[in-house]
Short mmCIF file of N, CA and C in Angstrom, two decimals:
data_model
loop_
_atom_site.label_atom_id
_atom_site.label_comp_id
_atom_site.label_asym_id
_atom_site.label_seq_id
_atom_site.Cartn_x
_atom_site.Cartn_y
_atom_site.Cartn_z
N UNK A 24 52.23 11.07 -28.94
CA UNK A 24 51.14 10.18 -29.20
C UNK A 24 49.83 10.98 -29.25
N UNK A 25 48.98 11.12 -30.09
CA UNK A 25 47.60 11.08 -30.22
C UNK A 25 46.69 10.46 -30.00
N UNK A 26 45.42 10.76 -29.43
CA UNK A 26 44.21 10.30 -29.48
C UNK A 26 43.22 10.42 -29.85
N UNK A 27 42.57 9.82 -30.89
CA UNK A 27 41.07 10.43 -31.22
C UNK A 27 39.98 9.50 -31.30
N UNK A 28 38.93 9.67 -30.74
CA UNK A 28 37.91 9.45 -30.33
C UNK A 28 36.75 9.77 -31.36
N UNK A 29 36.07 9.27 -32.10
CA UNK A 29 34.57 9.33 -32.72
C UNK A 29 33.64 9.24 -32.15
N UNK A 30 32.69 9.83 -32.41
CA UNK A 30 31.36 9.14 -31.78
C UNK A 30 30.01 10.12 -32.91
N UNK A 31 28.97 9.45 -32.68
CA UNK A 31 27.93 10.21 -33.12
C UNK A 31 27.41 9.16 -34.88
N UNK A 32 27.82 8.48 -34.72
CA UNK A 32 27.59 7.54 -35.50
C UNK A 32 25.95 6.53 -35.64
N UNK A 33 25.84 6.56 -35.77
CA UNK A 33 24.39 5.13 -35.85
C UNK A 33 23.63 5.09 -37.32
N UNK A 34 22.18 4.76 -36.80
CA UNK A 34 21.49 4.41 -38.08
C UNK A 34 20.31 5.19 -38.16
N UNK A 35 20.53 5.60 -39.63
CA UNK A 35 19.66 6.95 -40.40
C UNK A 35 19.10 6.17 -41.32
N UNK A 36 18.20 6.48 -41.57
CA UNK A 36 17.41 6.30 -42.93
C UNK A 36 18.09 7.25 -44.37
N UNK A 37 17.74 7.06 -45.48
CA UNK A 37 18.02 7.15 -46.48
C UNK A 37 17.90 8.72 -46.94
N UNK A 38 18.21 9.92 -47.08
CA UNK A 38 18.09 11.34 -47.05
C UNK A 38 17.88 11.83 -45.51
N UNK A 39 18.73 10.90 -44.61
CA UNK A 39 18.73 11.91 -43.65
C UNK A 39 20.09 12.12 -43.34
N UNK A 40 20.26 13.11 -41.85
CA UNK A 40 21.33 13.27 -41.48
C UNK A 40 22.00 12.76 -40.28
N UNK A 41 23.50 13.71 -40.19
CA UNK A 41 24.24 12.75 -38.86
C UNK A 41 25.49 13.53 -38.42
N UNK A 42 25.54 13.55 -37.48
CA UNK A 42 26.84 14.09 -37.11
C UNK A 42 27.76 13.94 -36.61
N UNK A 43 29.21 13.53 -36.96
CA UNK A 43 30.25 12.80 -36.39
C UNK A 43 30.93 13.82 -35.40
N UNK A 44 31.66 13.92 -34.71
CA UNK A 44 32.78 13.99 -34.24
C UNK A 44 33.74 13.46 -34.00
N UNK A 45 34.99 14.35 -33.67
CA UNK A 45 36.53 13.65 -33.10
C UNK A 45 37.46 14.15 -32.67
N UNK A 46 37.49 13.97 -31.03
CA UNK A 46 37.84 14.50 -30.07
C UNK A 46 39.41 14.38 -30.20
N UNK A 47 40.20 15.39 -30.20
CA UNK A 47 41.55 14.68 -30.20
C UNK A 47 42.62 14.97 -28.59
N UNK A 48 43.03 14.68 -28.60
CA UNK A 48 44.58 14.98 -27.35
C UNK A 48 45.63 14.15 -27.46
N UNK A 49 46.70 14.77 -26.59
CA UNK A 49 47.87 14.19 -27.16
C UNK A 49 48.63 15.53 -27.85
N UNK A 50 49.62 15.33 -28.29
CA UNK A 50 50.36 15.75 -28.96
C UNK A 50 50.02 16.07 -30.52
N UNK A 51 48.96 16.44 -30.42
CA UNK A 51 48.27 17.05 -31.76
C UNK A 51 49.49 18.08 -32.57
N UNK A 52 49.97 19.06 -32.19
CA UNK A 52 50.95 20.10 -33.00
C UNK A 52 51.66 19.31 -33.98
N UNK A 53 52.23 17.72 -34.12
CA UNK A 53 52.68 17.63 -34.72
C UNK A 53 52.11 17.68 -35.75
N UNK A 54 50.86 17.65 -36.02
CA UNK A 54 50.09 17.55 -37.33
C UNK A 54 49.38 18.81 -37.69
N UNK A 55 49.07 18.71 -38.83
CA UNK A 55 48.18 20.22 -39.47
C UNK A 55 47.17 19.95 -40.18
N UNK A 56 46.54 18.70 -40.65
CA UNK A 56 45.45 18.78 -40.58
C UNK A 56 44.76 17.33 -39.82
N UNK A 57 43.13 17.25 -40.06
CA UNK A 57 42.53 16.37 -39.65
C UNK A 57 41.45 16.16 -41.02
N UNK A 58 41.77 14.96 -40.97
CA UNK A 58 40.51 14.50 -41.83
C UNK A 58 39.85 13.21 -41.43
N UNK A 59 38.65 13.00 -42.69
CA UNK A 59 37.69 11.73 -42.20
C UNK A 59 38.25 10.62 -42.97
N UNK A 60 37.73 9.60 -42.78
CA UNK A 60 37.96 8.46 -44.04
C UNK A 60 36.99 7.27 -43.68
N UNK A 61 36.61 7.08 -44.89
CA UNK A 61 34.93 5.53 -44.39
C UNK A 61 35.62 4.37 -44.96
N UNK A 62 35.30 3.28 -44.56
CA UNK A 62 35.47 1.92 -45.39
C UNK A 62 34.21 1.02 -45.49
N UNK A 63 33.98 0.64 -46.13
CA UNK A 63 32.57 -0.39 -46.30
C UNK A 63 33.44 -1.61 -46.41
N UNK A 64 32.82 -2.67 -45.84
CA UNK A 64 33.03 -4.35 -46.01
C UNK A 64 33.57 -4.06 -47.37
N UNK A 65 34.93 -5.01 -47.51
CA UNK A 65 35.26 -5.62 -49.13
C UNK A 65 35.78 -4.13 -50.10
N UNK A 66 36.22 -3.13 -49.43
CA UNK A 66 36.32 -2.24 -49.87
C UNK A 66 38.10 -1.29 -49.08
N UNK A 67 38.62 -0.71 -49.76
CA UNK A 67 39.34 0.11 -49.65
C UNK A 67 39.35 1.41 -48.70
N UNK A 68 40.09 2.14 -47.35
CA UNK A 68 39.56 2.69 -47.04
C UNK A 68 39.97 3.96 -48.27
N UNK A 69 38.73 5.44 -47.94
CA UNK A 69 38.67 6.55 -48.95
C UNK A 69 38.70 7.27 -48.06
N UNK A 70 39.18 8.43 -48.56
CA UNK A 70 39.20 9.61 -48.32
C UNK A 70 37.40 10.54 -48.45
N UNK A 71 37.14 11.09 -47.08
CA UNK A 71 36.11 11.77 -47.20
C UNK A 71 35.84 13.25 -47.60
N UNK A 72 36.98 13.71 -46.39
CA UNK A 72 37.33 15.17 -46.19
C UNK A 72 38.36 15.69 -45.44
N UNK A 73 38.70 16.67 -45.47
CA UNK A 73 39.97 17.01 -44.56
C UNK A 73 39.71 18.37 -44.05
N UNK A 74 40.51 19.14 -43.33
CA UNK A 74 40.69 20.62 -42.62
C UNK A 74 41.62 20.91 -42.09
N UNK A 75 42.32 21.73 -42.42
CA UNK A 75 43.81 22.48 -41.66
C UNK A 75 43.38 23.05 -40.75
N UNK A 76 44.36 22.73 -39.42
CA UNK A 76 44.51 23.40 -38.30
C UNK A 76 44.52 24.72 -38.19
N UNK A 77 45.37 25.04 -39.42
CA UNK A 77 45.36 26.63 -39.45
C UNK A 77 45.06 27.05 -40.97
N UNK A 78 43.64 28.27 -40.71
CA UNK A 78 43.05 28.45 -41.95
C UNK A 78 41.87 27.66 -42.19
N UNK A 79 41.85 26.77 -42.03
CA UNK A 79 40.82 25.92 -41.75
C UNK A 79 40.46 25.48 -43.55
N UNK A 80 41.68 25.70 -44.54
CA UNK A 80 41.21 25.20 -45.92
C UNK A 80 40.30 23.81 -45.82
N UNK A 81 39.42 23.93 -46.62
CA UNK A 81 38.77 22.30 -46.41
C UNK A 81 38.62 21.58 -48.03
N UNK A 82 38.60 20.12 -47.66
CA UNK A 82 39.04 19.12 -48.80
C UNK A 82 37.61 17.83 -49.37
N UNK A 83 37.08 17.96 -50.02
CA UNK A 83 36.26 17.20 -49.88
C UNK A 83 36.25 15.87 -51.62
N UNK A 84 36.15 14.68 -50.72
CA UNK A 84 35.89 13.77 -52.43
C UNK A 84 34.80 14.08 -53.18
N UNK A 85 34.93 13.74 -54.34
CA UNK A 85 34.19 14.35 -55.20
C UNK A 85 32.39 13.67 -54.50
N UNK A 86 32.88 12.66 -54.16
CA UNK A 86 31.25 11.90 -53.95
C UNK A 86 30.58 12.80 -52.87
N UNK A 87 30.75 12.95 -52.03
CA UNK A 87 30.08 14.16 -51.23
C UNK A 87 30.23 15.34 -50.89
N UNK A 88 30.92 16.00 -51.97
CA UNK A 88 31.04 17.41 -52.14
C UNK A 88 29.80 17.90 -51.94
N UNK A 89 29.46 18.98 -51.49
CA UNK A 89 27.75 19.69 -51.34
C UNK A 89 26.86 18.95 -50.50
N UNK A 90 27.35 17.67 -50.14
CA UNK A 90 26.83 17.00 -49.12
C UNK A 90 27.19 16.87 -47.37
N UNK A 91 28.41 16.78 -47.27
CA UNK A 91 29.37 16.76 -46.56
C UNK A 91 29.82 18.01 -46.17
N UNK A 92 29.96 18.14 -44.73
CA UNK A 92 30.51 19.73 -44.38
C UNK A 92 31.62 18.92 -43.24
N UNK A 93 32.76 19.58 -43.60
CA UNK A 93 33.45 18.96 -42.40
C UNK A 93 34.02 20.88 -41.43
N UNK A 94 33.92 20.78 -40.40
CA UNK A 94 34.31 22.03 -40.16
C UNK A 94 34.97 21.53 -38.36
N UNK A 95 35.50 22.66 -37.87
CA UNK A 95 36.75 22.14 -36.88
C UNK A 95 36.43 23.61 -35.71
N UNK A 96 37.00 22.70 -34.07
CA UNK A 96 37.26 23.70 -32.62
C UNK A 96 38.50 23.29 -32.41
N UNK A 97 39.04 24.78 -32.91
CA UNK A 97 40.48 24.71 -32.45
C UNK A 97 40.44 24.80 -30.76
N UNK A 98 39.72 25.22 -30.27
CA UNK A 98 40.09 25.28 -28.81
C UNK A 98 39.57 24.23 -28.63
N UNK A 99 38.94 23.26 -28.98
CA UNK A 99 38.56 21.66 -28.38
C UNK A 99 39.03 20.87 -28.81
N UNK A 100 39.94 21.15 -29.76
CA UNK A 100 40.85 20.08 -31.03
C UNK A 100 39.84 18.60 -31.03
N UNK A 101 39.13 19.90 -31.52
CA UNK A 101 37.76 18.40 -32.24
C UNK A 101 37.30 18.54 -33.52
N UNK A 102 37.07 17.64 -34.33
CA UNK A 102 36.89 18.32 -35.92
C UNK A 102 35.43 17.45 -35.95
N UNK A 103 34.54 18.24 -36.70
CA UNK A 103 33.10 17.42 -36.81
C UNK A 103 32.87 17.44 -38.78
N UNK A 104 31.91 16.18 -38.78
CA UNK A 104 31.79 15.42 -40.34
C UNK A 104 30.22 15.96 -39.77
N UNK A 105 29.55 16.36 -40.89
CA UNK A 105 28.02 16.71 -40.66
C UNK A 105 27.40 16.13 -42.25
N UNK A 106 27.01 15.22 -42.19
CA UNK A 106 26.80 14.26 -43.15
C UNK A 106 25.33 14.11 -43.63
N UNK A 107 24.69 15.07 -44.47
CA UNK A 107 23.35 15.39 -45.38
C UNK A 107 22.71 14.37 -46.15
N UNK A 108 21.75 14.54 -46.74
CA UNK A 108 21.40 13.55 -47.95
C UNK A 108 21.61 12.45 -48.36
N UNK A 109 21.60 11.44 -47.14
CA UNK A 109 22.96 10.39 -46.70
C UNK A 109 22.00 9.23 -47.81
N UNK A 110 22.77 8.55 -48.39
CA UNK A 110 21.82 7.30 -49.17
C UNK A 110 22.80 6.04 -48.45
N UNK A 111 22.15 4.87 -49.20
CA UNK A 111 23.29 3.72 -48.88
C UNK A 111 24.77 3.37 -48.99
N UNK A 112 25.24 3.75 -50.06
CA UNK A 112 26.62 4.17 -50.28
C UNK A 112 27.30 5.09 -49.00
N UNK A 113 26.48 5.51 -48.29
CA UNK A 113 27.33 6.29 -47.24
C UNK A 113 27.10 5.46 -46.04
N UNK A 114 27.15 3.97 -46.28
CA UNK A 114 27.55 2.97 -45.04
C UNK A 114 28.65 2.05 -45.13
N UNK A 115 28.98 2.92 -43.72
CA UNK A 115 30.45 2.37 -44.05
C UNK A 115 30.88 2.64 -42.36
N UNK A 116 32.19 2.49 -42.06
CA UNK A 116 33.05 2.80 -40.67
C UNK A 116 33.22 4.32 -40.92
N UNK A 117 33.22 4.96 -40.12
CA UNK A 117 34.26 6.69 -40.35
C UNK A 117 35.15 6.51 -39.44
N UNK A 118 36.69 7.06 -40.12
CA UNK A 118 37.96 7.02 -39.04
C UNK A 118 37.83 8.55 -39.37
N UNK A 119 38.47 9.10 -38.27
CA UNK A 119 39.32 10.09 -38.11
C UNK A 119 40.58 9.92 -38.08
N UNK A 120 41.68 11.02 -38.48
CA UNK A 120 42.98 11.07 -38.69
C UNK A 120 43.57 12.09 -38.70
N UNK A 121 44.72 11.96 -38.11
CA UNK A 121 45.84 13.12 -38.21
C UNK A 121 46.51 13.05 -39.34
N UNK A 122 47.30 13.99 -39.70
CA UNK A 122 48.02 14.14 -40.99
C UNK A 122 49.61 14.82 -40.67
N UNK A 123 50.53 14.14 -41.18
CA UNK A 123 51.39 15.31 -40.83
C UNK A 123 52.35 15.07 -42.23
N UNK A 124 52.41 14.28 -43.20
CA UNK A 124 53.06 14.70 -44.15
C UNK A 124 52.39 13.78 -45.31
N UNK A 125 52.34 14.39 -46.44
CA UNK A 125 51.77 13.82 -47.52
C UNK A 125 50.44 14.29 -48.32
N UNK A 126 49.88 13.78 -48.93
CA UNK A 126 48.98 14.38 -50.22
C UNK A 126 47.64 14.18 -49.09
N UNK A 127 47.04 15.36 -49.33
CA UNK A 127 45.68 15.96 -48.59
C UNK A 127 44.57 14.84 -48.07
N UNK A 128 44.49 13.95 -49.74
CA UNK A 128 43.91 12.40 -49.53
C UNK A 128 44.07 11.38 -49.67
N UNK A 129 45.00 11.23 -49.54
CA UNK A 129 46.16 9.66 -49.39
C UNK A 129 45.91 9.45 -47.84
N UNK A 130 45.65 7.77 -47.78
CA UNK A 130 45.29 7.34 -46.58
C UNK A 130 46.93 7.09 -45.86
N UNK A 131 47.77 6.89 -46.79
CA UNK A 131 48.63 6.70 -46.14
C UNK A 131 49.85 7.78 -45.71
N UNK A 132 48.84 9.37 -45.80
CA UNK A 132 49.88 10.63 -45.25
C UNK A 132 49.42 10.18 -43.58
N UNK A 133 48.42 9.70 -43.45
CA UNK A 133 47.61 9.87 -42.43
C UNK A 133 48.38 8.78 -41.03
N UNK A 134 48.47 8.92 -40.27
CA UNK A 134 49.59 7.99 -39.05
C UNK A 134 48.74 7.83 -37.73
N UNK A 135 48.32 8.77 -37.53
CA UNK A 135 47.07 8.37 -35.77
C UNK A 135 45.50 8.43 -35.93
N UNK A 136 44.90 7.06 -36.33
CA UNK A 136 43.93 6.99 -36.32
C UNK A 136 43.10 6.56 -34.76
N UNK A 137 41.52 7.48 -35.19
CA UNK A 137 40.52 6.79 -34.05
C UNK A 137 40.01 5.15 -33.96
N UNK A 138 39.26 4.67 -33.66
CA UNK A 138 39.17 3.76 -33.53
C UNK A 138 37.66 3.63 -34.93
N UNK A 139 37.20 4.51 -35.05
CA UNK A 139 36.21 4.25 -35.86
C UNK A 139 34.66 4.25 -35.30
N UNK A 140 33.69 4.97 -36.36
CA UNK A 140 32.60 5.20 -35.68
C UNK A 140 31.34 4.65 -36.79
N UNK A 141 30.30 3.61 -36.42
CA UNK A 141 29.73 3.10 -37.69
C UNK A 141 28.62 3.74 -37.88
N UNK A 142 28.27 3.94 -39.37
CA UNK A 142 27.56 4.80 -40.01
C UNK A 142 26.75 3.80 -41.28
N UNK A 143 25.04 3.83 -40.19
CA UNK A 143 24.65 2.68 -41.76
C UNK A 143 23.41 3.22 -42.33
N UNK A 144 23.08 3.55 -43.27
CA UNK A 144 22.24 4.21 -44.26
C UNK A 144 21.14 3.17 -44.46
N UNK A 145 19.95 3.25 -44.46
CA UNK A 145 19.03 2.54 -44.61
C UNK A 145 18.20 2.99 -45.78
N UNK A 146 17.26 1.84 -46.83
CA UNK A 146 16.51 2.54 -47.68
C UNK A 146 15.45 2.18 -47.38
#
């Protein structure tokens, strides 16, 4: 079983920033990477970004590529979302997730989610 924890979430104004985290424990090895994922009301959850445990390759959607840095402590098995130039479109929930089999951004490779951390963009 896994656990992960978000936090660092709240409310930014419109070109600013934010920084998530997500603490994990548990039985993490079974998985190899961690990624983010947002949902807005009336909407689908998406894929944000991802990072391998090992190597640390990183994955980002096209919408916040150059915006979005997701980067990872292997010795704290915590992965952090550092979220730039934030407009309204970037309000939404952020989950964190484990991964242990399936396509990099498919919500449904993904099996131990956090509980979710809210993120609301103001203009």
């Amino acid at each position: 079983q896994v656990q992960l924890v978000e936090s660092g979430g709240g409310l930014v104004q419109a070109g600013g920033s934010l920084r998530l985290s997500c603490a994990a424990s548990g039985r993490t090895f079974s998985s190899d990477a961690m990624g983010w994922f947002r949902q807005a009301p009336g909407k689908e959850r998406e894929f944000v970004a991802a990072i391998m445990w090992s190597g640390g390759s990183t994955y980002y959607a096209d919408s916040v590529k150059g915006r979005f840095t997701i980067t990872r402590d292997n010795a704290k098995n915590t992965v952090y979302l550092q979220l730039i130039s934030l407009n309204p479109e970037g309000t939404s929930v952020y989950y964190c997730a484990t991964r242990n089999r399936g396509h990099i951004a498919a919500t449904r490779a993904y099996k131990n989610w956090g509980q979710g951390t809210q993120v609301t963009v103001s203009s």
